Coordinates of C-alpha atoms in Angstrom, one line a residue:
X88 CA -123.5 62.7 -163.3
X89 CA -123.8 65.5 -166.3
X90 CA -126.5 67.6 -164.8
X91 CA -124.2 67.7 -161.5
X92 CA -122.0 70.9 -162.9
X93 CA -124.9 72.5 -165.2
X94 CA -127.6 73.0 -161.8
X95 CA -124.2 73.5 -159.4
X96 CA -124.9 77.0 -158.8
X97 CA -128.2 76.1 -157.8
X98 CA -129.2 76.5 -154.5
X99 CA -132.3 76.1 -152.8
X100 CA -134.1 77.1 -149.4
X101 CA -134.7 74.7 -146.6
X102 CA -137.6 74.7 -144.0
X103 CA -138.2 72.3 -141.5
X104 CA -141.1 70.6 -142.1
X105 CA -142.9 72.0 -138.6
X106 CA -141.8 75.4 -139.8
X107 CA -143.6 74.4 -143.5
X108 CA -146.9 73.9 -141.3
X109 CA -147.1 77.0 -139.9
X110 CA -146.5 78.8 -143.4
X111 CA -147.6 76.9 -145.8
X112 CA -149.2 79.1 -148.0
X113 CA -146.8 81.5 -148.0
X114 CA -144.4 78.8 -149.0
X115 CA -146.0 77.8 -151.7
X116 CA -146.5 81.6 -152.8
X117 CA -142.7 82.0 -152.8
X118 CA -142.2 78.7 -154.8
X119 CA -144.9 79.2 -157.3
X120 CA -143.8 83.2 -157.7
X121 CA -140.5 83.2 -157.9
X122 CA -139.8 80.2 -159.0
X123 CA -138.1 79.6 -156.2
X124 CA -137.3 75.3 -154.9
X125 CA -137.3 74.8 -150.8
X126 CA -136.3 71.6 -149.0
X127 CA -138.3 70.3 -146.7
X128 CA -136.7 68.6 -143.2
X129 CA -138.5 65.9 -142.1
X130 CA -137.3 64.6 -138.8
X131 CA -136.5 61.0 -139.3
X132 CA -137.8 60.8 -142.9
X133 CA -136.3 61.7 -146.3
X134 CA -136.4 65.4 -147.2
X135 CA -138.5 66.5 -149.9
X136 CA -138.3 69.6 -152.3
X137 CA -141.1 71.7 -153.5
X138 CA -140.5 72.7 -157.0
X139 CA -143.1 74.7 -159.6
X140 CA -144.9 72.3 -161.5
X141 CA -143.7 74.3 -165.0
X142 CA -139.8 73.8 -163.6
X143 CA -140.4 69.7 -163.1
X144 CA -141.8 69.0 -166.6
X145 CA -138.8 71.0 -167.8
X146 CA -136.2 69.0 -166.2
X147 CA -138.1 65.4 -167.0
X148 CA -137.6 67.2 -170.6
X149 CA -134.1 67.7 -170.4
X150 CA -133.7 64.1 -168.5
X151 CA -135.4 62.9 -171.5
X152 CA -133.2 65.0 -174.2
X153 CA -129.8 63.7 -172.1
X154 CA -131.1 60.2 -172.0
X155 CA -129.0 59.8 -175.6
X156 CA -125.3 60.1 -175.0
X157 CA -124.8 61.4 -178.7
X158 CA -127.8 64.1 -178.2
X159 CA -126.2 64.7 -174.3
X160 CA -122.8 65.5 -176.0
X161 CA -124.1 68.1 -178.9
X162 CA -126.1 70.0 -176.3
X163 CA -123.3 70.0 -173.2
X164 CA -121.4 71.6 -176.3
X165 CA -124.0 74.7 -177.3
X166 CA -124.3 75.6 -173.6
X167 CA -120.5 75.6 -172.9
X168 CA -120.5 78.0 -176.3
X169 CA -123.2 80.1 -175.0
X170 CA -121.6 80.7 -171.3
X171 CA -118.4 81.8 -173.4
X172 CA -120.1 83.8 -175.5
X173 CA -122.3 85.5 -172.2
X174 CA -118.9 85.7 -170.5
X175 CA -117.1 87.5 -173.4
X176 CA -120.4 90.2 -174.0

């Protein structure tokens, strides 16, 4: 999958879905403030992840802007010539 290697440094918080109960709105505080994604562990069930709403609509954007092979290539090549450029500055 493309986006596998661009979001690999990612890595996000998990909370057990009891635990989410309890704190819930500090949860959400951390999420919406810093922008922060938490896994939620749901005994017996699929886990879920809470995201900020601003962070979604940008990757359905970039889903959308990969969706063309042609379009995918051109901007996998800009980012690979940015990190150089960040990692030679």
């Amino acid at each position: 999958m493309i986006l596998s290697g661009i979001f690999s440094e990612i890595s996000m918080k998990e909370i057990s879905y009891i635990d989410l109960q309890k704190n819930l709105a500090s949860v959400l505080q951390r999420v919406a403030s810093d922008h922060e994604s938490v896994t939620v562990r749901r005994k017996g069930n699929r886990a879920v992840v809470l995201i900020p709403a601003d962070e979604l609509v940008g990757l359905i954007e970039t889903l959308y802007l990969l969706q063309s092979p042609k379009n995918a290539q051109r901007l996998l090549v800009a980012l690979s010539r940015v990190k150089r450029t960040l990692k030679s500055s």
